[in-house]
XYZ file of C-alpha atoms in Angstrom:
750
model
C -6.253 38.977 11.733
C -7.685 35.563 12.803
C -6.136 34.350 16.212
C -5.045 31.169 14.344
C -2.779 33.399 12.196
C -0.602 34.764 15.024
C 2.795 33.679 13.990
C 4.444 31.029 16.096
C 7.856 32.666 16.044
C 8.834 35.805 17.952
C 9.604 37.461 14.774
C 8.072 36.191 11.462
C 10.917 34.357 9.708
C 9.321 34.694 6.311
C 8.995 38.512 6.507
C 12.542 38.579 7.708
C 13.830 36.379 4.877
C 11.915 38.555 2.393
C 13.428 41.741 3.883
C 17.004 40.300 3.857
C 16.659 39.267 0.264
C 15.312 42.581 -1.059
C 18.000 44.430 1.003
C 20.634 42.352 -0.954
C 19.252 43.819 -4.293
C 17.072 40.720 -5.103
C 13.908 41.927 -6.798
C 10.582 41.931 -4.775
C 9.318 39.177 -7.006
C 12.488 37.189 -6.950
C 12.563 37.493 -3.084
C 8.969 36.383 -2.622
C 9.363 33.454 -4.914
C 12.425 32.318 -2.843
C 10.561 32.810 0.410
C 7.542 30.724 -0.864
C 10.032 27.931 -2.143
C 11.561 27.768 1.479
C 7.968 27.439 2.848
C 7.151 24.578 0.401
C 10.445 22.791 1.170
C 9.602 22.927 4.987
C 12.052 25.702 5.963
C 12.851 26.748 8.554
C 12.901 23.252 9.950
C 14.244 24.084 13.447
C 14.279 26.873 15.956
C 17.439 26.307 17.881
C 17.317 22.544 18.810
C 13.581 22.263 18.597
C 11.770 20.950 15.422
C 9.242 23.386 13.961
C 5.851 21.867 13.382
C 4.083 22.441 9.975
C 1.193 24.256 11.514
C 3.837 26.723 12.884
C 5.114 27.262 9.394
C 1.536 27.586 7.964
C 0.691 30.229 10.524
C 3.911 32.162 10.073
C 3.779 32.173 6.309
C 0.098 32.974 5.854
C 0.539 35.834 8.477
C 3.596 37.336 6.537
C 3.045 40.866 5.729
C 4.710 40.794 2.495
C 2.214 38.532 0.837
C -0.665 41.229 0.680
C 1.609 43.556 -1.275
C 2.434 40.946 -3.959
C 1.283 41.696 -7.451
C -0.539 39.440 -9.715
C 2.705 38.355 -11.405
C 3.673 36.557 -8.197
C 0.533 34.754 -7.709
C 0.737 33.531 -11.398
C 3.990 31.554 -10.615
C 3.909 27.781 -10.077
C 5.539 28.168 -6.739
C 2.730 30.483 -5.421
C -0.093 28.220 -6.632
C 1.440 25.261 -4.802
C 1.796 27.389 -1.727
C -1.955 28.471 -2.091
C -2.957 24.867 -2.622
C -1.220 23.943 0.754
C -3.297 26.612 2.398
C -6.495 25.209 0.991
C -5.466 21.644 1.927
C -5.064 22.368 5.758
C -7.507 23.180 8.461
C -5.858 24.879 11.264
C -4.805 28.227 9.834
C -7.153 30.897 8.225
C -6.543 33.979 6.482
C -9.910 34.822 4.571
C -8.862 38.570 4.095
C -5.839 37.453 1.915
C -7.972 34.956 0.107
C -10.649 37.558 -0.816
C -7.964 39.820 -1.993
C -6.573 37.074 -4.281
C -9.953 36.467 -5.576
C -10.058 40.069 -6.775
C -6.524 40.278 -8.105
C -5.532 36.740 -9.095
C -8.727 34.502 -9.437
C -7.060 32.140 -11.960
C -4.321 31.366 -9.383
C -7.016 30.584 -6.927
C -8.667 28.263 -9.347
C -5.600 26.496 -10.019
C -4.776 26.077 -6.364
C -8.276 24.571 -5.951
C -7.313 21.817 -8.413
C -3.771 21.331 -6.973
C -5.315 20.992 -3.489
C -7.414 18.107 -4.614
C -10.537 19.744 -3.363
C -12.579 17.628 -5.788
C -12.086 14.762 -3.481
C -11.090 16.172 -0.085
C -12.632 19.561 0.386
C -11.830 21.133 3.651
C -15.182 22.715 5.008
C -13.541 25.813 6.364
C -11.584 26.493 3.139
C -14.675 25.638 0.927
C -16.681 28.280 2.972
C -14.082 30.943 2.394
C -14.219 30.138 -1.275
C -17.978 30.349 -1.393
C -17.827 33.648 0.501
C -15.739 35.254 -2.234
C -17.416 33.475 -5.231
C -20.020 36.273 -5.520
C -17.454 38.697 -6.820
C -15.278 36.286 -8.707
C -17.153 34.481 -11.471
C -14.280 31.997 -12.082
C -14.022 30.973 -8.528
C -17.873 30.608 -8.417
C -17.689 28.253 -11.400
C -15.021 26.159 -9.827
C -17.275 25.968 -6.617
C -20.157 24.764 -8.718
C -17.804 22.167 -10.273
C -16.584 20.980 -6.793
C -20.278 20.525 -5.830
C -20.757 18.222 -8.756
C -17.840 16.264 -7.794
C -18.772 16.094 -4.145
C -22.130 14.652 -5.059
C -20.762 12.098 -7.509
C -18.092 11.073 -4.894
C -20.607 10.577 -2.098
C -22.881 8.617 -4.329
C -20.074 6.152 -5.208
C -18.790 5.910 -1.737
C -22.311 5.027 -0.486
C -22.535 2.259 -3.056
C -19.335 0.716 -2.036
C -20.327 1.028 1.639
C -23.626 -0.688 1.056
C -22.094 -3.716 -0.462
C -19.158 -3.720 2.139
C -21.918 -4.027 4.926
C -23.152 -7.212 3.378
C -19.622 -8.809 3.511
C -18.759 -7.443 7.050
C -18.765 -10.930 8.636
C -16.364 -12.443 6.120
C -12.530 -12.859 7.140
C -9.939 -11.486 4.830
C -9.149 -15.010 3.746
C -12.747 -15.697 2.886
C -12.934 -12.302 0.999
C -9.958 -13.498 -0.980
C -11.826 -16.681 -1.861
C -14.458 -14.793 -3.584
C -11.854 -12.396 -5.242
C -10.065 -15.594 -6.580
C -13.370 -16.973 -7.955
C -14.009 -13.755 -9.707
C -10.484 -13.653 -11.167
C -10.554 -17.083 -12.655
C -13.924 -16.474 -14.194
C -13.247 -12.881 -15.550
C -9.569 -12.246 -15.764
C -7.492 -15.472 -16.196
C -9.050 -16.703 -19.518
C -8.199 -13.651 -21.554
C -5.249 -12.314 -19.703
C -3.243 -15.616 -19.525
C -3.444 -15.897 -23.357
C -2.284 -12.328 -23.501
C 0.658 -12.953 -21.246
C 1.834 -15.705 -23.637
C 1.780 -13.065 -26.508
C 3.448 -10.211 -24.851
C 4.847 -9.630 -21.395
C 4.123 -6.003 -20.613
C 2.264 -3.957 -18.045
C -1.501 -4.149 -18.656
C -3.387 -1.333 -17.069
C -6.582 -3.196 -17.431
C -5.390 -6.065 -15.229
C -3.701 -3.599 -12.893
C -7.056 -1.796 -12.408
C -8.494 -5.106 -11.173
C -5.528 -5.675 -8.820
C -5.808 -2.272 -7.251
C -9.559 -2.632 -6.732
C -9.016 -5.896 -5.038
C -6.303 -4.457 -2.925
C -8.535 -1.649 -1.982
C -11.299 -4.135 -0.851
C -8.737 -6.011 1.035
C -7.392 -2.886 2.891
C -11.006 -2.035 3.985
C -11.273 -5.692 5.310
C -8.073 -5.536 7.181
C -9.032 -2.196 8.660
C -12.308 -3.418 9.934
C -11.930 -7.076 10.721
C -11.018 -8.164 14.347
C -7.602 -9.769 15.022
C -9.177 -13.198 15.362
C -10.208 -13.130 11.736
C -6.777 -12.149 10.584
C -4.440 -14.551 12.668
C -6.189 -17.603 11.312
C -5.653 -21.226 12.536
C -5.418 -24.271 10.209
C -8.913 -25.179 11.568
C -10.483 -21.728 10.764
C -8.937 -21.870 7.350
C -10.196 -25.481 6.776
C -13.690 -24.283 7.996
C -13.686 -21.356 5.581
C -12.713 -23.491 2.569
C -15.381 -25.981 3.445
C -17.942 -23.258 3.722
C -17.108 -20.741 0.945
C -14.915 -22.582 -1.541
C -15.399 -26.420 -1.750
C -19.213 -26.055 -2.410
C -18.383 -24.200 -5.693
C -15.615 -26.692 -6.792
C -17.279 -29.954 -5.543
C -20.951 -29.414 -5.544
C -22.966 -31.916 -3.661
C -26.776 -32.291 -2.783
C -25.708 -33.580 0.573
C -23.088 -30.957 1.504
C -23.174 -27.216 2.053
C -24.760 -25.195 -0.748
C -22.414 -22.836 -2.794
C -22.929 -19.105 -1.332
C -23.926 -17.696 -4.605
C -25.446 -14.763 -2.654
C -22.009 -13.843 -1.247
C -20.347 -14.354 -4.732
C -22.910 -12.041 -6.254
C -22.449 -9.517 -3.422
C -18.732 -9.566 -3.931
C -19.090 -9.090 -7.550
C -21.230 -6.090 -6.820
C -18.684 -4.603 -4.426
C -15.943 -5.142 -6.851
C -17.884 -3.265 -9.639
C -18.658 -0.552 -7.158
C -15.001 -0.224 -6.137
C -13.776 -0.257 -9.797
C -16.320 2.563 -10.404
C -15.048 4.618 -7.414
C -11.465 4.109 -8.330
C -12.128 5.002 -11.954
C -13.945 8.101 -10.778
C -11.039 9.236 -8.829
C -8.459 8.534 -11.369
C -10.213 9.560 -14.615
C -12.294 12.451 -13.081
C -10.909 13.717 -9.743
C -7.322 13.370 -10.394
C -7.711 14.422 -14.023
C -9.354 17.680 -12.900
C -6.687 18.164 -10.238
C -3.507 17.384 -12.036
C -3.978 16.955 -15.865
C -2.929 20.280 -17.421
C -3.895 19.088 -20.803
C -7.636 19.326 -19.974
C -10.279 21.498 -18.315
C -13.720 20.500 -16.986
C -16.532 22.495 -18.456
C -19.920 22.529 -16.658
C -23.108 22.121 -18.456
C -25.845 22.495 -15.851
C -25.078 19.506 -13.501
C -22.998 17.525 -16.028
C -19.157 17.998 -16.558
C -17.454 17.578 -19.851
C -13.628 17.397 -20.640
C -12.139 19.687 -23.057
C -8.611 19.236 -24.275
C -6.592 22.396 -24.091
C -3.077 21.107 -24.536
C -2.891 17.616 -26.484
C 1.022 17.803 -26.258
C 0.871 17.151 -22.557
C -1.101 13.976 -23.032
C 1.174 13.020 -25.856
C 4.058 13.284 -23.498
C 2.391 11.186 -20.861
C 1.629 8.443 -23.591
C 5.164 8.705 -24.759
C 6.456 8.106 -21.300
C 4.458 4.885 -21.060
C 5.704 3.712 -24.358
C 9.121 4.255 -23.188
C 8.557 2.090 -20.138
C 7.430 -0.734 -22.507
C 10.666 -0.320 -24.486
C 12.772 -0.371 -21.408
C 11.056 -3.628 -20.279
C 12.430 -5.248 -23.603
C 15.655 -3.690 -23.211
C 16.552 -5.241 -19.896
C 15.101 -8.423 -21.138
C 17.486 -8.506 -24.027
C 20.415 -7.452 -21.891
C 19.693 -10.436 -19.650
C 19.308 -12.665 -22.784
C 22.666 -11.614 -23.872
C 24.222 -12.245 -20.471
C 22.439 -15.755 -20.197
C 23.518 -16.764 -23.709
C 27.079 -16.223 -22.768
C 26.927 -18.126 -19.542
C 27.525 -21.775 -18.817
C 23.940 -21.991 -17.364
C 22.617 -21.651 -20.947
C 24.039 -25.086 -21.970
C 22.603 -26.969 -19.133
C 19.090 -28.273 -18.471
C 17.408 -26.401 -15.684
C 15.022 -28.571 -13.681
C 13.070 -31.435 -15.387
C 13.060 -31.752 -19.072
C 9.362 -30.797 -19.256
C 9.942 -27.773 -17.071
C 13.199 -26.655 -18.741
C 11.860 -24.001 -21.148
C 9.716 -22.275 -18.579
C 12.567 -22.535 -15.932
C 15.015 -21.017 -18.491
C 12.703 -18.113 -19.191
C 12.329 -17.558 -15.469
C 16.061 -17.489 -14.978
C 16.465 -14.879 -17.819
C 13.741 -12.795 -16.281
C 15.555 -12.948 -12.858
C 18.700 -11.803 -14.511
C 16.764 -8.945 -16.090
C 15.461 -7.680 -12.775
C 18.797 -7.975 -11.074
C 20.419 -6.053 -13.951
C 17.939 -3.176 -13.556
C 18.080 -3.199 -9.822
C 21.818 -3.039 -9.936
C 22.436 -0.576 -12.646
C 19.474 1.776 -12.120
C 18.759 1.594 -8.485
C 22.121 0.604 -6.996
C 20.716 -2.438 -5.134
C 23.648 -4.734 -3.961
C 23.899 -8.540 -4.478
C 22.137 -8.967 -1.106
C 19.718 -6.844 0.737
C 19.072 -6.528 4.451
C 15.647 -7.661 5.705
C 13.766 -5.725 8.546
C 14.754 -8.820 10.907
C 18.327 -7.916 10.267
C 19.060 -11.044 8.023
C 20.437 -10.697 4.646
C 18.962 -12.313 1.471
C 20.588 -12.958 -1.764
C 18.821 -10.755 -4.277
C 19.178 -12.941 -7.384
C 17.937 -16.120 -5.542
C 14.895 -14.118 -4.217
C 14.208 -12.836 -7.809
C 14.743 -16.246 -9.218
C 12.463 -17.865 -6.580
C 9.636 -15.389 -7.528
C 10.046 -16.091 -11.286
C 10.123 -19.943 -10.853
C 7.018 -19.775 -8.554
C 5.441 -17.663 -11.221
C 6.340 -20.157 -13.988
C 4.883 -22.906 -11.832
C 1.616 -21.215 -11.332
C 1.443 -20.333 -15.105
C 2.054 -23.959 -16.033
C 0.328 -25.918 -13.495
C -2.591 -23.585 -12.504
C -3.273 -21.062 -15.239
C -2.526 -22.755 -18.410
C -4.120 -26.058 -17.184
C -7.166 -24.088 -16.094
C -7.523 -22.425 -19.563
C -7.204 -25.866 -21.054
C -9.790 -27.418 -18.846
C -12.043 -24.217 -19.549
C -11.808 -24.856 -23.267
C -12.703 -28.414 -22.867
C -15.717 -28.063 -20.647
C -16.908 -24.531 -21.500
C -17.728 -23.882 -17.843
C -15.463 -22.071 -15.485
C -16.637 -23.528 -12.321
C -16.365 -27.062 -13.875
C -12.862 -26.288 -15.016
C -11.836 -24.959 -11.573
C -13.376 -28.191 -9.915
C -11.290 -30.452 -12.294
C -8.320 -28.498 -11.708
C -8.589 -28.771 -7.835
C -9.533 -32.426 -8.104
C -6.620 -33.399 -10.360
C -4.280 -31.794 -7.886
C -5.699 -33.879 -5.068
C -5.588 -37.127 -7.080
C -2.154 -36.618 -8.744
C -0.334 -36.171 -5.348
C -2.327 -34.235 -2.899
C -1.335 -30.844 -4.552
C -3.192 -27.700 -3.903
C -4.654 -26.624 -7.134
C -7.217 -24.434 -5.699
C -7.783 -20.855 -6.997
C -6.298 -19.646 -3.691
C -3.509 -21.606 -2.014
C -2.571 -21.843 1.500
C 0.067 -23.717 3.549
C 1.934 -23.491 6.863
C 5.058 -21.285 6.803
C 7.413 -24.185 7.408
C 5.793 -26.153 4.819
C 6.137 -23.239 2.349
C 9.799 -22.976 3.242
C 10.312 -26.500 2.272
C 8.257 -26.262 -0.914
C 10.677 -23.487 -2.260
C 13.925 -24.821 -1.027
C 14.349 -26.222 -4.616
C 14.491 -22.666 -5.971
C 17.649 -21.992 -4.001
C 19.648 -24.545 -5.446
C 23.074 -23.063 -6.848
C 26.727 -23.924 -6.747
C 27.184 -23.228 -3.019
C 24.022 -25.132 -2.094
C 23.469 -28.032 -4.642
C 20.502 -29.292 -2.676
C 19.214 -25.838 -1.778
C 19.172 -24.019 1.614
C 16.342 -23.868 4.000
C 17.728 -20.786 5.704
C 18.050 -19.102 2.272
C 14.466 -20.305 1.533
C 13.223 -18.768 4.761
C 14.812 -15.352 4.040
C 13.352 -15.343 0.616
C 9.982 -16.076 1.999
C 10.269 -13.207 4.529
C 11.380 -10.856 1.718
C 8.301 -11.338 -0.301
C 5.841 -11.756 2.722
C 3.057 -9.222 3.504
C 2.199 -9.918 7.179
C -1.541 -9.014 7.264
C -1.500 -8.760 11.109
C 1.159 -6.138 11.149
C -0.608 -4.259 8.208
C -4.059 -4.507 9.982
C -2.356 -2.973 13.137
C -0.928 -0.139 11.192
C -4.288 0.510 9.369
C -6.071 0.446 12.787
C -3.788 3.079 14.111
C -3.901 5.032 10.972
C -0.039 5.074 10.790
C 1.498 6.962 7.886
C 3.593 5.582 5.385
C 3.348 3.273 2.265
C 1.469 -0.254 2.678
C 2.575 -3.192 0.579
C 0.140 -4.013 -2.182
C -0.897 -7.513 -3.262
C 1.644 -7.616 -6.071
C 4.584 -6.138 -4.315
C 4.703 -8.673 -1.511
C 2.691 -11.681 -2.860
C 3.230 -14.003 -0.092
C 0.243 -13.326 2.343
C 0.813 -14.175 5.879
C -2.433 -14.886 8.001
C -1.447 -16.270 11.312
C 0.936 -19.075 10.684
C -0.304 -19.681 7.183
C 1.026 -18.300 3.809
C -1.634 -17.574 1.352
C -0.935 -17.052 -2.409
C -3.147 -15.984 -5.351
C -1.972 -17.743 -8.408
C -3.967 -15.287 -10.722
C -1.749 -12.466 -9.487
C 1.470 -14.387 -9.142
C 1.270 -15.884 -12.605
C 0.505 -12.686 -14.423
C 2.365 -9.806 -12.523
C 5.532 -7.981 -13.598
C 7.929 -9.273 -10.913
C 10.638 -6.638 -11.907
C 8.159 -3.886 -10.796
C 7.344 -5.895 -7.534
C 10.893 -6.090 -6.712
C 11.695 -2.337 -7.488
C 8.761 -1.206 -5.389
C 9.300 -3.655 -2.583
C 12.749 -2.132 -2.121
C 12.345 1.539 -3.290
C 8.638 2.228 -2.202
C 7.949 0.021 0.849
C 11.559 -0.094 1.852
C 12.491 3.597 1.063
C 13.619 4.022 4.661
C 15.917 1.093 4.820
C 19.240 1.672 6.318
C 20.808 0.622 2.964
C 18.790 3.180 0.864
C 21.409 5.993 1.278
C 24.281 3.706 0.153
C 22.117 2.437 -2.885
C 21.769 6.050 -3.989
C 25.463 6.494 -3.768
C 26.101 3.368 -5.767
C 23.840 4.775 -8.505
C 25.988 7.749 -8.689
C 29.089 5.524 -8.787
C 27.699 3.378 -11.587
C 26.756 6.499 -13.639
C 30.160 7.844 -13.048
C 31.951 4.783 -14.212
C 29.860 4.706 -17.363
C 31.081 8.284 -18.135
C 34.573 7.332 -17.285
C 34.286 4.557 -19.916
C 33.700 7.233 -22.383
C 36.876 9.138 -21.238
C 34.999 11.779 -19.212
C 36.972 13.237 -16.309
C 34.550 12.521 -13.392
C 34.296 14.079 -9.906
C 31.913 12.502 -7.453
C 30.406 13.984 -4.339
C 32.303 17.199 -4.456
C 31.528 19.643 -1.612
C 31.952 23.257 -2.484
C 32.859 25.387 0.499
C 29.651 26.227 2.301
C 30.717 29.797 3.094
C 31.567 30.503 -0.516
C 28.766 28.694 -1.962
C 25.900 28.579 0.502
C 23.062 26.216 -0.225
C 25.063 24.273 -2.945
C 25.552 21.095 -0.794
C 27.194 18.065 -2.232
C 27.346 17.748 -5.955
C 26.592 14.228 -7.066
C 28.596 14.197 -10.332
C 30.795 16.554 -12.272
C 31.647 15.241 -15.789
C 34.298 16.807 -17.973
C 35.469 16.028 -21.604
C 36.264 17.947 -24.717
C 36.079 21.095 -22.824
C 32.582 20.708 -21.824
C 31.312 20.283 -18.264
C 28.146 18.597 -17.120
C 26.698 18.654 -13.530
C 24.292 15.786 -12.655
C 21.926 15.721 -9.778
C 20.748 12.158 -9.171
C 17.300 11.269 -7.813
C 16.236 7.654 -6.971
C 12.622 6.885 -6.377
C 10.126 4.017 -7.348
C 7.791 3.147 -10.074
C 4.424 4.892 -9.980
C 1.101 4.034 -11.490
C -1.107 7.093 -11.157
C -1.293 10.431 -12.567
C -1.402 11.814 -9.098
C 1.884 10.049 -7.976
C 3.659 11.433 -11.223
C 2.195 15.063 -10.525
C 3.497 14.906 -6.879
C 6.917 13.723 -8.005
C 7.188 16.467 -10.454
C 6.044 19.283 -8.035
C 8.081 18.016 -5.034
C 11.198 15.935 -5.823
C 11.898 17.309 -9.328
C 11.027 20.873 -8.520
C 13.485 20.896 -5.576
C 16.007 19.045 -7.723
C 15.767 21.952 -10.302
C 16.443 24.492 -7.380
C 19.299 22.521 -6.041
C 20.908 22.034 -9.401
C 20.724 25.856 -9.959
C 22.752 26.347 -6.846
C 25.265 23.695 -7.832
C 25.867 24.804 -11.454
C 26.415 28.215 -10.252
C 28.861 26.964 -7.812
C 30.706 24.892 -10.326
C 30.719 27.738 -12.789
C 32.232 30.191 -10.170
C 34.755 27.725 -8.885
C 36.004 27.111 -12.555
C 36.467 30.888 -12.921
C 38.186 31.540 -9.620
C 39.900 28.204 -8.574
C 42.531 26.767 -10.657
C 42.561 23.536 -8.624
C 39.084 22.813 -9.694
C 39.974 23.300 -13.272
C 42.789 20.841 -12.842
C 40.550 18.368 -11.105
C 38.225 18.402 -14.223
C 41.006 18.423 -16.799
C 40.539 21.949 -18.013
C 43.898 23.229 -19.323
C 45.254 26.269 -17.661
C 44.623 29.448 -19.699
C 41.855 27.884 -21.662
C 38.364 29.332 -21.959
C 36.063 28.419 -19.095
C 33.285 26.339 -20.584
C 29.564 26.915 -19.825
C 28.457 24.355 -17.268
C 25.318 22.344 -18.245
C 23.104 20.704 -15.614
C 20.870 17.574 -15.939
C 18.498 15.931 -13.468
C 19.048 12.178 -13.816
C 16.074 10.278 -12.194
C 15.436 6.532 -11.718
C 11.778 7.178 -12.911
C 10.483 7.956 -16.253
C 7.819 10.488 -15.344
C 8.175 13.937 -16.683
C 10.851 12.738 -19.101
C 12.624 15.533 -20.960
C 10.850 18.337 -19.058
C 12.775 21.147 -17.589
C 12.810 22.117 -13.955
C 14.164 25.610 -13.366
C 15.575 25.419 -16.737
C 17.427 21.979 -16.336
C 16.570 19.001 -18.458
C 15.191 15.850 -16.547
C 16.176 12.634 -18.048
C 16.162 8.895 -16.976
C 19.001 6.881 -15.633
C 18.219 4.217 -18.270
C 18.428 6.797 -21.207
C 22.044 7.676 -19.829
C 22.902 4.013 -19.717
C 21.712 3.316 -23.241
C 23.313 6.381 -24.754
C 26.687 5.797 -23.134
C 26.569 2.105 -24.044
C 25.261 2.849 -27.560
C 22.995 -0.181 -27.479
C 19.650 1.176 -28.309
C 19.211 -1.746 -30.771
C 18.127 -3.651 -27.525
C 15.138 -1.396 -27.271
C 13.538 -3.329 -30.131
C 11.886 -6.856 -29.768
C 13.737 -7.899 -32.845
C 13.469 -11.695 -32.146
C 9.755 -11.381 -31.214
C 10.228 -13.089 -27.786
C 8.136 -10.518 -25.914
C 5.356 -11.247 -28.532
C 5.434 -14.931 -28.018
C 8.117 -16.252 -30.358
C 10.213 -19.259 -29.280
C 13.034 -18.217 -27.064
C 16.606 -18.762 -28.515
C 19.667 -18.222 -26.433
C 22.536 -18.436 -28.801
C 24.361 -15.078 -28.724
C 24.336 -14.752 -32.428
C 20.502 -15.027 -32.410
C 20.381 -12.323 -29.856
C 22.513 -9.810 -31.657
C 21.649 -10.713 -35.281
C 19.035 -8.031 -35.901
C 18.313 -5.057 -38.082
C 20.307 -3.033 -35.715
C 19.493 0.676 -35.348
C 22.462 2.784 -36.452
C 25.154 3.824 -33.923
C 24.380 7.013 -32.118
C 27.817 8.134 -32.765
C 28.432 7.197 -36.579
C 31.699 9.148 -36.740
C 33.106 8.941 -33.122
C 32.057 9.649 -29.687
C 32.393 13.224 -28.393
C 30.877 15.033 -25.455
C 28.986 17.453 -27.703
C 27.591 14.623 -29.763
C 26.460 12.778 -26.594
C 24.839 16.073 -25.363
C 23.040 16.169 -28.723
C 22.007 12.629 -28.470
C 20.260 13.123 -25.034
C 18.732 16.601 -25.627
C 17.078 15.584 -28.902
C 15.894 12.146 -27.571
C 17.701 10.145 -30.298
C 17.969 7.212 -28.099
C 14.150 6.782 -28.387
C 13.346 8.249 -31.883
C 13.403 5.138 -34.116
C 12.441 2.695 -31.460
C 9.286 4.525 -30.565
C 8.331 4.811 -34.282
C 8.292 0.942 -34.227
C 5.742 0.509 -31.658
C-alpha cells in the first residue's frame, strides 16, 4: 500500500460503516453503495469537534479494504463511477493496485470515470501515468488514453494561440481592453443583434458566446494587470480615450493615429478565445458529460457518434421550456400592469413613453419571477448592510437598457444604414452626443460615481419619492456594480467562489469611475442578470436561507389554494427516522399524499454546470427524498396524529406516498433521481394556477408586435384548454405533472 494511502482515522470509518450495514442485513452491494454515497457527500464531516479535510476522506476511502472485494456490478453503478472520477481528479492519494484491478474487472467504469473527471482538460499527471500503466492489458482504457492525448495536444495548441495574442496586449489597461472590445462589438454584434432584439426578446446563445469570450479576456487582464491600471484616475481615462478611442471616431492628420495594430490584435485574441471556449464546450465538455454521444478515434482525428438521441432531445426540450417561461412571466407581468393605475399614465416624456412602459412591464416580470420562484423579498440586503428596493433596482436596469437601446444602439444602426461605414457611424453618434448637450455617446461610457448616481436618480421616482431619491439611486448602483479592484484582488489570490460576469453586474467600477458597455446593457436578459446576481454570486448572502423558506411557503400556499392539506417543515423524530431531517412540504388531498423536496439554485449556461447540478444537488436530493418518503409512509402507518395532521380519516386505507424534487432550475427536467421525479417550480406554479395559455406569445409581442395593455387584449387569445376540464383533483394534478401536459401543446407551437 502506498504511504499516501494510510488512513487518517485510527479506524477506517468507511470499512466500519460497511461492516455495520452488512451486519444489519443490508446486502454487500447495497452497503457499498451507501458507503460510496457518504464519501461523495463529504461524510464523515467531523471527528469530534475537528473538521475532516477532504484529503483525509480520500485517503480513508481509497484504502478501505471492502473495495477490492466489490464485484463488477458495484463498479457499474453511477455512484461508484462518480467516486472513481473523484480519485482521478485529485493528486495526493494513490492506489494503483486497485486501479489495475478495476482495469481488469470493470474497464468500462474506469473509462466512464475518465470522462467524468474531465481528464480531457485537466489530466492529473500521476493519475494519467497510472492509466497508461494498465492500458496495455485493457484495450478500452488504452483507447481512452489515446483520445486524451489528442485532446491534450489540441488544448495546448489553442492555449498557446490565446497566450501569443495576450502577450501583445499585455500593456493595455482593462479599460483600454474594453475600448477595443466595444469597437469589435459595434462592428460585428450590434448591427444584426439589435434588429433581432426588436423581433424577439430571448436568450441568444450566439451573443452570449461573444459575451463569455469577452468576459474571459477581461478576467485574464484583471488577473495580470497591476493595481495602478485598474484603479484609474480621471486623467488616466482621458489619456486612454485620447490614445485608443478618439482617433477611430474623430480621425485627424494632426492628431494621434488610430491603433489599427492593437484593434487587429484584439480581433485575433478574441477569435482565439472563441476557438478555445468552443473547443472546451463542444468537445471537452461534450466528451466529459454528454451521455448522448461518444468520441471515436480515427488515427489522430476524433469523430462524434450519436448513441442516444433522446438525451439530446431532452436537452433541446429544456431550452425550449426556458423560452416559453420567458414569455409566461412577461404575460403575467402584462396582465398585472394592465390592471394597474400605472397603465393609464404617461411614463416619462411622450417620445420615451412606449420604451419606458415596456421597461416597466419587464421589471414587473423579473420581480414576479424572483418572488414566486426564488423567494426574493421586496428588498434585499447589500454586502454593505444597506437594503435596496428590488423593484426599483430592476426598473432602473430596464430603463437604462431602454435608454441605451434608443439613444445608442438604434441610433447607431440608423447612422450605419445612412453611411455604410461602421466607424463613420460611431463617430457621428459620439459627435452628435457632444453637440446635443455634452452627452457621452461613445461605444463605451464612463462617469464619476457621484455623477452616475445623479444620472439615474430619475429612475427612482415613485409615490414615496416623486423627485427620486439619491440614497436609493446609490444603493441601486451598488447592487449592480462589479468592483474591478475587488475582483482583481480575488483573482490574484486565486480565491475560490463565483466571480461576477459582465452581464450579471453591468456597472463596472474602475477606481472612482463607473464604466458601462451599451452593447451588453442594451441586449442582455436582465431577468437572468438579476437571478444570478442574487442566487449565484450572492448564494451565501445571509438572506438566502430565508428565501429558500419563502419558496416553500409560496408553493405551500398554492397547494392550499387547491384545497390541499399542507404541512410545512415537519421534523420526524430523529431516533425513529434517522437521516430524514426536515421535510419541506407534505401535501394531502383526496386520499393522496405528496412529499416535496425543494431545491433553489441559479440559471446555468453550460452543459458542465447542468451535469454537475444533476450529479451533486439532484442526486443528493433523491437520496434525501427517499428517506423522507419512507419516514412519512411509516409515520402514517403508526402515528394517528400524523394522519390527522394531513386530513387522513381514521380507519381509512393508508395511501402510497409520492415524492417529487421541485427545483428552481429547468435542467434535468422530468428525469428521475433515486426513482423520484424532478420538476421545476414554474411547472408547479402553472399547473396549480391553470394558466398555461400564457406560455404562448399569442399577441406576438415577443416577436415585435405593438404592445397593448388593455386586459382584454392580454387575455383574448386562442386559449389552450384547461388542464382540468371536469374539475380539479389530486390525481388529475399528478397526471398533469407526470405526463408533462403543461408543456405539450405549447412546445408544439414553437
